[in-house]
Amino acid sequence: MWLKVEALQPTGSFKLRGIGNVCQKYLLNGAGRFISSSGGNAGIAVAYSGRKLGIPVTVVVPESTTKRAIEAIKQENAEVIIKGKTWQDAHNYSATLTDRSSVYIHPFDNPLIWTGHSTIIDEVIKSNLFPDVVILSVGGGGLLCGTIEGLRRNEMINVPILAVETDGADSLSASIKAGQHIELEDIKSIATSLGAKKVATAAYDWCHKHEVISHVVSDKDSVDACLQFSIDHRLLVEPACGASLSTLYNPVEVLTDKENILVIVCGGAGVTFAQIDAWKQLLDNNIIDEDVKESVP
Ligand SMILES: *Cc1c(COP(=O)(O)O)cnc(C)c1O
């Protein structure tokens, strides 16, 4: 098994690849401000990219956003505006801020994001690893689109993807099952970084053109995988990432005949040991179900 450890990116997740690429392109096109409505890893990546490129950044987040997330964004010198109860409120407000020079940076649905993410596969191939399968987590499907783009650019069109979601944030799985591109009513998973109610159209479309094996795991298995991974590799990752890792700790049938298994360890900054412990307590005692946090793409 091979780990592509995106948890070690400066912002703690792979998001910087795609978002860094978008921000650079928009700067060349004259952008004077970047706007994000993500209190999660996407918002942190926009804030980091803006600081590096010398462009001011505004991140609009809902009241439910943790203090820690807001601090992480402010640390990158970005302006944080707290607006509304839900992510949708914050998002709607952020749309009113865009003008001729301010551009909104979407967390997953933009071809430039996918091209940025696709460099993961270029690096893997450069290090002479030719995987038989790639395991990754799916939120809105940006990582999925980028990984497939990278595989196909490197003539690895037959390499399947094990696309992992958590139960309650399983928007790709639900669409595949329904045979159409559908939206979940709400998100019921602690893996908030996977909490897109509807995946990008391109992500859904890829499932008809590339072998994508959809797989859904429980929140509990994801948190257990985070804990086990922290013991095995001394790295703390979000449950969004633990979802992918859990397929190694609780083997999935499609992996049994594979020799080189590549896992994208997507990471995530929104996690502490105290939080993992709290989730573990709640999940072991079956307390969490309805009352999970607002999704943070
Ligand atoms: C954003 C994110 C995901 C999901 O990525 P998508 O491109 O939205 O599918 C998974 N894990 C982490 C840690 C993330 O930040």
mmCIF file of C-alpha atoms and ligand atoms in Angstrom:
data_model
loop_
_atom_site.group_PDB
_atom_site.id
_atom_site.type_symbol
_atom_site.label_atom_id
_atom_site.label_comp_id
_atom_site.label_asym_id
_atom_site.label_seq_id
_atom_site.Cartn_x
_atom_site.Cartn_y
_atom_site.Cartn_z
ATOM 1 C CA MET A 1 0.000 0.000 0.000
ATOM 2 C CA TRP A 2 1.201 3.462 -0.906
ATOM 3 C CA LEU A 3 0.214 6.655 0.837
ATOM 4 C CA LYS A 4 0.182 10.012 -0.938
ATOM 5 C CA VAL A 5 0.296 12.146 2.173
ATOM 6 C CA GLU A 6 -1.552 15.330 1.318
ATOM 7 C CA ALA A 7 -2.013 15.931 5.042
ATOM 8 C CA LEU A 8 1.503 17.420 4.877
ATOM 9 C CA GLN A 9 0.529 20.250 2.525
ATOM 10 C CA PRO A 10 1.055 23.666 4.176
ATOM 11 C CA THR A 11 -2.714 24.039 4.670
ATOM 12 C CA GLY A 12 -3.181 20.462 5.867
ATOM 13 C CA SER A 13 -5.063 19.114 2.863
ATOM 14 C CA PHE A 14 -4.806 18.489 -0.889
ATOM 15 C CA LYS A 15 -7.138 21.453 -1.528
ATOM 16 C CA LEU A 16 -4.203 23.797 -1.987
ATOM 17 C CA ARG A 17 -3.278 22.085 -5.279
ATOM 18 C CA GLY A 18 -6.498 22.947 -7.063
ATOM 19 C CA ILE A 19 -7.273 26.184 -5.308
ATOM 20 C CA GLY A 20 -3.690 27.399 -5.685
ATOM 21 C CA ASN A 21 -3.976 26.751 -9.413
ATOM 22 C CA VAL A 22 -7.290 28.619 -9.751
ATOM 23 C CA CYS A 23 -6.015 31.588 -7.769
ATOM 24 C CA GLN A 24 -2.872 31.872 -9.898
ATOM 25 C CA LYS A 25 -4.917 31.802 -13.117
ATOM 26 C CA TYR A 26 -7.427 34.362 -11.817
ATOM 27 C CA LEU A 27 -4.591 36.642 -10.737
ATOM 28 C CA LEU A 28 -3.227 36.551 -14.299
ATOM 29 C CA ASN A 29 -6.716 37.541 -15.473
ATOM 30 C CA GLY A 30 -6.655 40.596 -13.224
ATOM 31 C CA ALA A 31 -8.409 39.441 -10.047
ATOM 32 C CA GLY A 32 -8.006 41.908 -7.190
ATOM 33 C CA ARG A 33 -9.710 39.910 -4.424
ATOM 34 C CA PHE A 34 -10.601 36.300 -3.774
ATOM 35 C CA ILE A 35 -13.881 35.402 -2.067
ATOM 36 C CA SER A 36 -14.632 32.065 -0.431
ATOM 37 C CA SER A 37 -17.593 30.829 1.581
ATOM 38 C CA SER A 38 -15.866 27.831 3.133
ATOM 39 C CA GLY A 39 -14.958 27.675 6.809
ATOM 40 C CA GLY A 40 -13.180 24.417 6.027
ATOM 41 C CA ASN A 41 -10.096 23.341 4.127
ATOM 42 C CA ALA A 42 -11.127 25.181 0.957
ATOM 43 C CA GLY A 43 -11.366 28.506 2.809
ATOM 44 C CA ILE A 44 -7.965 27.961 4.403
ATOM 45 C CA ALA A 45 -6.469 27.141 0.992
ATOM 46 C CA VAL A 46 -7.930 30.320 -0.567
ATOM 47 C CA ALA A 47 -6.617 32.389 2.340
ATOM 48 C CA TYR A 48 -3.143 30.837 2.022
ATOM 49 C CA SER A 49 -3.091 31.317 -1.774
ATOM 50 C CA GLY A 50 -4.119 34.957 -1.431
ATOM 51 C CA ARG A 51 -1.381 35.648 1.086
ATOM 52 C CA LYS A 52 1.234 33.978 -1.125
ATOM 53 C CA LEU A 53 0.062 35.851 -4.226
ATOM 54 C CA GLY A 54 -0.375 39.178 -2.418
ATOM 55 C CA ILE A 55 -4.145 39.328 -3.070
ATOM 56 C CA PRO A 56 -6.651 40.164 -0.314
ATOM 57 C CA VAL A 57 -9.066 37.397 0.626
ATOM 58 C CA THR A 58 -12.518 37.511 2.201
ATOM 59 C CA VAL A 59 -13.994 34.329 3.646
ATOM 60 C CA VAL A 60 -17.680 34.372 4.597
ATOM 61 C CA VAL A 61 -18.645 31.676 7.101
ATOM 62 C CA PRO A 62 -21.829 30.849 9.035
ATOM 63 C CA GLU A 63 -22.188 31.355 12.807
ATOM 64 C CA SER A 64 -21.754 27.622 13.365
ATOM 65 C CA THR A 65 -18.096 27.736 12.234
ATOM 66 C CA THR A 66 -15.638 26.767 14.969
ATOM 67 C CA LYS A 67 -13.382 29.373 16.531
ATOM 68 C CA ARG A 68 -10.431 27.254 15.552
ATOM 69 C CA ALA A 69 -11.364 27.333 11.846
ATOM 70 C CA ILE A 70 -11.839 31.094 11.952
ATOM 71 C CA GLU A 71 -8.427 31.485 13.616
ATOM 72 C CA ALA A 72 -6.790 29.323 10.938
ATOM 73 C CA ILE A 73 -8.210 31.562 8.199
ATOM 74 C CA LYS A 74 -7.261 34.766 10.033
ATOM 75 C CA GLN A 75 -3.728 33.462 10.507
ATOM 76 C CA GLU A 76 -3.376 33.665 6.737
ATOM 77 C CA ASN A 77 -4.285 37.379 6.931
ATOM 78 C CA ALA A 78 -7.703 36.848 5.368
ATOM 79 C CA GLU A 79 -10.765 38.840 6.381
ATOM 80 C CA VAL A 80 -13.454 36.659 7.964
ATOM 81 C CA ILE A 81 -17.109 37.724 7.794
ATOM 82 C CA ILE A 82 -19.549 35.744 9.933
ATOM 83 C CA LYS A 83 -22.953 35.743 8.268
ATOM 84 C CA GLY A 84 -26.083 33.658 8.720
ATOM 85 C CA LYS A 85 -27.005 30.406 10.373
ATOM 86 C CA THR A 86 -26.230 27.975 7.571
ATOM 87 C CA TRP A 87 -23.544 27.584 4.981
ATOM 88 C CA GLN A 88 -26.129 28.521 2.337
ATOM 89 C CA ASP A 89 -26.681 31.912 4.070
ATOM 90 C CA ALA A 90 -22.942 32.586 4.086
ATOM 91 C CA HIS A 91 -22.650 31.465 0.497
ATOM 92 C CA ASN A 92 -25.527 33.694 -0.666
ATOM 93 C CA TYR A 93 -23.951 36.673 1.066
ATOM 94 C CA SER A 94 -20.540 35.937 -0.470
ATOM 95 C CA ALA A 95 -22.161 36.094 -3.913
ATOM 96 C CA THR A 96 -23.157 39.719 -3.241
ATOM 97 C CA LEU A 97 -19.493 40.612 -2.659
ATOM 98 C CA THR A 98 -18.230 39.645 -6.089
ATOM 99 C CA ASP A 99 -17.703 42.453 -8.563
ATOM 100 C CA ARG A 100 -15.484 43.103 -11.575
ATOM 101 C CA SER A 101 -12.269 42.522 -9.685
ATOM 102 C CA SER A 102 -13.391 40.138 -6.923
ATOM 103 C CA VAL A 103 -13.771 36.494 -7.868
ATOM 104 C CA TYR A 104 -15.519 33.721 -6.014
ATOM 105 C CA ILE A 105 -13.416 30.579 -5.598
ATOM 106 C CA HIS A 106 -15.570 27.455 -5.609
ATOM 107 C CA PRO A 107 -14.384 24.618 -3.325
ATOM 108 C CA PHE A 108 -14.609 21.827 -5.924
ATOM 109 C CA ASP A 109 -16.527 22.645 -9.114
ATOM 110 C CA ASN A 110 -14.038 24.262 -11.478
ATOM 111 C CA PRO A 111 -11.860 22.612 -14.188
ATOM 112 C CA LEU A 112 -8.831 24.591 -12.980
ATOM 113 C CA ILE A 113 -9.261 22.988 -9.556
ATOM 114 C CA TRP A 114 -9.298 19.523 -11.088
ATOM 115 C CA THR A 115 -6.150 20.254 -13.096
ATOM 116 C CA GLY A 116 -4.425 21.401 -9.917
ATOM 117 C CA HIS A 117 -5.462 18.248 -8.073
ATOM 118 C CA SER A 118 -4.347 16.091 -11.016
ATOM 119 C CA THR A 119 -0.700 16.860 -10.215
ATOM 120 C CA ILE A 120 -1.005 14.299 -7.398
ATOM 121 C CA ILE A 121 -0.958 11.572 -10.042
ATOM 122 C CA ASP A 122 1.914 13.170 -12.012
ATOM 123 C CA GLU A 123 4.023 13.050 -8.846
ATOM 124 C CA VAL A 124 3.064 9.441 -8.160
ATOM 125 C CA ILE A 125 4.050 8.379 -11.692
ATOM 126 C CA LYS A 126 7.290 10.383 -11.477
ATOM 127 C CA SER A 127 8.233 8.391 -8.407
ATOM 128 C CA ASN A 128 7.771 5.238 -10.503
ATOM 129 C CA LEU A 129 4.664 3.953 -8.830
ATOM 130 C CA PHE A 130 1.990 2.576 -11.144
ATOM 131 C CA PRO A 131 -1.032 1.906 -8.963
ATOM 132 C CA ASP A 132 -3.599 -0.835 -9.690
ATOM 133 C CA VAL A 133 -6.261 1.120 -7.847
ATOM 134 C CA VAL A 134 -6.565 4.555 -6.246
ATOM 135 C CA ILE A 135 -8.538 5.060 -3.034
ATOM 136 C CA LEU A 136 -9.854 8.561 -2.337
ATOM 137 C CA SER A 137 -12.630 10.359 -0.468
ATOM 138 C CA VAL A 138 -15.469 12.153 -2.241
ATOM 139 C CA GLY A 139 -17.171 15.329 -1.055
ATOM 140 C CA GLY A 140 -18.134 17.425 -4.069
ATOM 141 C CA GLY A 141 -15.938 15.281 -6.291
ATOM 142 C CA GLY A 142 -13.138 17.721 -7.093
ATOM 143 C CA LEU A 143 -10.473 15.295 -5.940
ATOM 144 C CA LEU A 144 -12.162 12.528 -7.924
ATOM 145 C CA CYS A 145 -12.205 14.623 -11.131
ATOM 146 C CA GLY A 146 -8.580 15.689 -10.668
ATOM 147 C CA THR A 147 -7.328 12.179 -9.962
ATOM 148 C CA ILE A 148 -9.067 10.737 -13.014
ATOM 149 C CA GLU A 149 -7.716 13.609 -15.140
ATOM 150 C CA GLY A 150 -4.210 12.802 -13.870
ATOM 151 C CA LEU A 151 -4.581 9.080 -14.510
ATOM 152 C CA ARG A 152 -5.822 9.602 -18.051
ATOM 153 C CA ARG A 153 -3.109 12.132 -18.883
ATOM 154 C CA ASN A 154 -0.608 9.485 -17.819
ATOM 155 C CA GLU A 155 -2.230 6.791 -19.956
ATOM 156 C CA MET A 156 -3.637 4.928 -16.976
ATOM 157 C CA ILE A 157 -7.210 4.869 -18.180
ATOM 158 C CA ASN A 158 -7.870 1.396 -16.795
ATOM 159 C CA VAL A 159 -6.940 2.143 -13.204
ATOM 160 C CA PRO A 160 -10.107 2.004 -11.101
ATOM 161 C CA ILE A 161 -10.971 4.438 -8.318
ATOM 162 C CA LEU A 162 -12.423 3.347 -5.017
ATOM 163 C CA ALA A 163 -14.537 6.430 -4.230
ATOM 164 C CA VAL A 164 -15.274 6.534 -0.509
ATOM 165 C CA GLU A 165 -17.987 8.519 1.268
ATOM 166 C CA THR A 166 -19.451 8.388 4.747
ATOM 167 C CA ASP A 167 -23.002 7.308 5.401
ATOM 168 C CA GLY A 168 -25.009 10.540 5.503
ATOM 169 C CA ALA A 169 -22.651 12.412 3.149
ATOM 170 C CA ASP A 170 -23.017 9.870 0.344
ATOM 171 C CA SER A 171 -24.126 12.156 -2.480
ATOM 172 C CA LEU A 172 -22.159 10.312 -5.184
ATOM 173 C CA SER A 173 -23.304 6.888 -4.044
ATOM 174 C CA ALA A 174 -26.938 8.050 -3.890
ATOM 175 C CA SER A 175 -26.727 9.424 -7.442
ATOM 176 C CA ILE A 176 -25.193 6.229 -8.792
ATOM 177 C CA LYS A 177 -27.884 4.161 -7.070
ATOM 178 C CA ALA A 178 -30.655 6.425 -8.361
ATOM 179 C CA GLY A 179 -29.202 6.369 -11.869
ATOM 180 C CA GLN A 180 -29.356 10.138 -11.962
ATOM 181 C CA HIS A 181 -27.500 13.135 -10.591
ATOM 182 C CA ILE A 182 -29.424 13.872 -7.396
ATOM 183 C CA GLU A 183 -29.064 16.124 -4.351
ATOM 184 C CA LEU A 184 -29.233 14.855 -0.759
ATOM 185 C CA GLU A 185 -31.809 16.513 1.454
ATOM 186 C CA ASP A 186 -29.292 17.126 4.170
ATOM 187 C CA ILE A 187 -25.959 15.969 5.497
ATOM 188 C CA LYS A 188 -25.915 13.558 8.410
ATOM 189 C CA SER A 189 -22.256 12.769 8.893
ATOM 190 C CA ILE A 190 -19.534 14.192 11.107
ATOM 191 C CA ALA A 191 -17.214 14.147 8.065
ATOM 192 C CA THR A 192 -18.148 17.743 7.254
ATOM 193 C CA SER A 193 -15.464 18.072 4.568
ATOM 194 C CA LEU A 194 -17.439 15.471 2.583
ATOM 195 C CA GLY A 195 -20.659 17.390 3.148
ATOM 196 C CA ALA A 196 -21.604 18.450 -0.377
ATOM 197 C CA LYS A 197 -25.278 17.678 -0.927
ATOM 198 C CA LYS A 198 -24.676 17.271 -4.651
ATOM 199 C CA VAL A 199 -21.450 16.317 -6.406
ATOM 200 C CA ALA A 200 -20.128 18.277 -9.382
ATOM 201 C CA THR A 201 -21.749 17.245 -12.671
ATOM 202 C CA ALA A 202 -18.323 16.344 -14.021
ATOM 203 C CA ALA A 203 -17.752 13.952 -11.101
ATOM 204 C CA TYR A 204 -21.054 12.187 -11.736
ATOM 205 C CA ASP A 205 -20.326 12.021 -15.459
ATOM 206 C CA TRP A 206 -16.903 10.450 -14.919
ATOM 207 C CA CYS A 207 -18.618 7.472 -13.281
ATOM 208 C CA HIS A 208 -19.964 6.540 -16.725
ATOM 209 C CA LYS A 209 -16.624 6.973 -18.488
ATOM 210 C CA HIS A 210 -14.062 5.644 -15.994
ATOM 211 C CA GLU A 211 -14.254 2.729 -13.567
ATOM 212 C CA VAL A 212 -15.385 4.292 -10.294
ATOM 213 C CA ILE A 213 -16.308 1.896 -7.498
ATOM 214 C CA SER A 214 -18.481 3.736 -5.004
ATOM 215 C CA HIS A 215 -18.100 2.709 -1.382
ATOM 216 C CA VAL A 216 -19.815 4.020 1.758
ATOM 217 C CA VAL A 217 -18.419 3.631 5.290
ATOM 218 C CA SER A 218 -19.789 4.621 8.698
ATOM 219 C CA ASP A 219 -18.723 7.678 10.699
ATOM 220 C CA LYS A 220 -17.580 5.278 13.390
ATOM 221 C CA ASP A 221 -15.260 3.378 11.040
ATOM 222 C CA SER A 222 -13.874 6.690 9.774
ATOM 223 C CA VAL A 223 -13.088 7.954 13.272
ATOM 224 C CA ASP A 224 -11.600 4.593 14.258
ATOM 225 C CA ALA A 225 -9.383 4.772 11.162
ATOM 226 C CA CYS A 226 -8.225 8.290 12.157
ATOM 227 C CA LEU A 227 -7.202 6.963 15.559
ATOM 228 C CA GLN A 228 -5.459 3.884 14.190
ATOM 229 C CA PHE A 229 -3.673 5.970 11.538
ATOM 230 C CA SER A 230 -2.454 8.405 14.192
ATOM 231 C CA ILE A 231 -0.923 5.465 16.046
ATOM 232 C CA ASP A 232 0.569 3.868 12.923
ATOM 233 C CA HIS A 233 1.859 7.023 11.229
ATOM 234 C CA ARG A 234 1.815 9.747 13.886
ATOM 235 C CA LEU A 235 -0.433 11.935 11.760
ATOM 236 C CA LEU A 236 -3.831 13.343 12.626
ATOM 237 C CA VAL A 237 -6.393 13.571 9.811
ATOM 238 C CA GLU A 238 -10.091 14.444 9.567
ATOM 239 C CA PRO A 239 -12.799 11.759 9.431
ATOM 240 C CA ALA A 240 -13.234 12.839 5.774
ATOM 241 C CA CYS A 241 -9.814 11.273 5.247
ATOM 242 C CA GLY A 242 -10.354 8.486 7.768
ATOM 243 C CA ALA A 243 -13.158 7.285 5.482
ATOM 244 C CA SER A 244 -10.602 6.343 2.806
ATOM 245 C CA LEU A 245 -8.177 4.911 5.358
ATOM 246 C CA SER A 246 -10.897 2.725 6.842
ATOM 247 C CA THR A 247 -10.947 0.650 3.636
ATOM 248 C CA LEU A 248 -7.417 -0.488 4.500
ATOM 249 C CA TYR A 249 -8.198 -1.320 8.113
ATOM 250 C CA ASN A 250 -11.461 -3.071 7.174
ATOM 251 C CA PRO A 251 -10.483 -4.570 3.813
ATOM 252 C CA VAL A 252 -12.843 -4.147 0.896
ATOM 253 C CA GLU A 253 -13.285 -7.038 -1.507
ATOM 254 C CA VAL A 254 -12.242 -5.166 -4.656
ATOM 255 C CA LEU A 255 -8.799 -4.595 -3.121
ATOM 256 C CA THR A 256 -7.946 -8.243 -2.439
ATOM 257 C CA ASP A 257 -6.343 -8.960 -5.844
ATOM 258 C CA LYS A 258 -4.574 -5.598 -6.126
ATOM 259 C CA GLU A 259 -0.828 -5.339 -5.766
ATOM 260 C CA ASN A 260 -0.161 -1.596 -5.685
ATOM 261 C CA ILE A 261 -2.861 0.206 -3.783
ATOM 262 C CA LEU A 262 -2.528 3.987 -3.721
ATOM 263 C CA VAL A 263 -4.401 5.897 -1.038
ATOM 264 C CA ILE A 264 -4.704 9.652 -1.234
ATOM 265 C CA VAL A 265 -4.378 10.719 2.380
ATOM 266 C CA CYS A 266 -6.374 13.893 1.813
ATOM 267 C CA GLY A 267 -5.724 15.202 5.360
ATOM 268 C CA GLY A 268 -7.768 18.095 6.740
ATOM 269 C CA ALA A 269 -6.992 20.852 9.240
ATOM 270 C CA GLY A 270 -10.320 20.708 11.083
ATOM 271 C CA VAL A 271 -9.384 18.146 13.679
ATOM 272 C CA THR A 272 -7.836 17.830 17.135
ATOM 273 C CA PHE A 273 -7.281 14.820 19.366
ATOM 274 C CA ALA A 274 -9.938 16.188 21.725
ATOM 275 C CA GLN A 275 -12.444 16.331 18.860
ATOM 276 C CA ILE A 276 -11.612 12.787 17.712
ATOM 277 C CA ASP A 277 -12.053 11.601 21.296
ATOM 278 C CA ALA A 278 -15.395 13.362 21.622
ATOM 279 C CA TRP A 279 -16.652 11.873 18.340
ATOM 280 C CA LYS A 280 -15.458 8.446 19.409
ATOM 281 C CA GLN A 281 -17.352 8.679 22.700
ATOM 282 C CA LEU A 282 -20.541 9.764 20.947
ATOM 283 C CA LEU A 283 -20.311 7.210 18.142
ATOM 284 C CA ASP A 284 -19.388 4.306 20.407
ATOM 285 C CA ASN A 285 -22.464 5.139 22.464
ATOM 286 C CA ASN A 286 -24.595 5.699 19.386
ATOM 287 C CA ILE A 287 -25.466 9.260 20.358
ATOM 288 C CA ILE A 288 -24.815 11.123 17.111
ATOM 289 C CA ASP A 289 -27.356 10.796 14.383
ATOM 290 C CA GLU A 290 -29.645 13.726 13.663
ATOM 291 C CA ASP A 291 -27.813 16.421 15.499
ATOM 292 C CA VAL A 292 -24.684 16.711 13.404
ATOM 293 C CA LYS A 293 -23.038 19.912 12.397
ATOM 294 C CA GLU A 294 -23.899 22.016 9.417
ATOM 295 C CA SER A 295 -21.881 20.909 6.428
ATOM 296 C CA VAL A 296 -18.693 22.798 5.634
ATOM 297 C CA PRO A 297 -17.487 22.182 2.093
HETATM 298 C C1 LIG B 1 -12.461 18.858 0.460
HETATM 299 C C2 LIG B 1 -12.042 17.633 1.134
HETATM 300 C C3 LIG B 1 -12.481 16.366 0.704
HETATM 301 C C4 LIG B 1 -13.437 16.191 -0.449
HETATM 302 O O1 LIG B 1 -12.938 16.710 -1.647
HETATM 303 P P1 LIG B 1 -13.896 17.030 -2.869
HETATM 304 O O2 LIG B 1 -13.004 17.572 -3.902
HETATM 305 O O3 LIG B 1 -14.925 18.006 -2.391
HETATM 306 O O4 LIG B 1 -14.539 15.733 -3.256
HETATM 307 C C5 LIG B 1 -12.008 15.263 1.374
HETATM 308 N N1 LIG B 1 -11.170 15.373 2.414
HETATM 309 C C6 LIG B 1 -10.739 16.555 2.867
HETATM 310 C C7 LIG B 1 -9.815 16.594 4.018
HETATM 311 C C8 LIG B 1 -11.148 17.733 2.229
HETATM 312 O O5 LIG B 1 -10.706 18.915 2.659
#
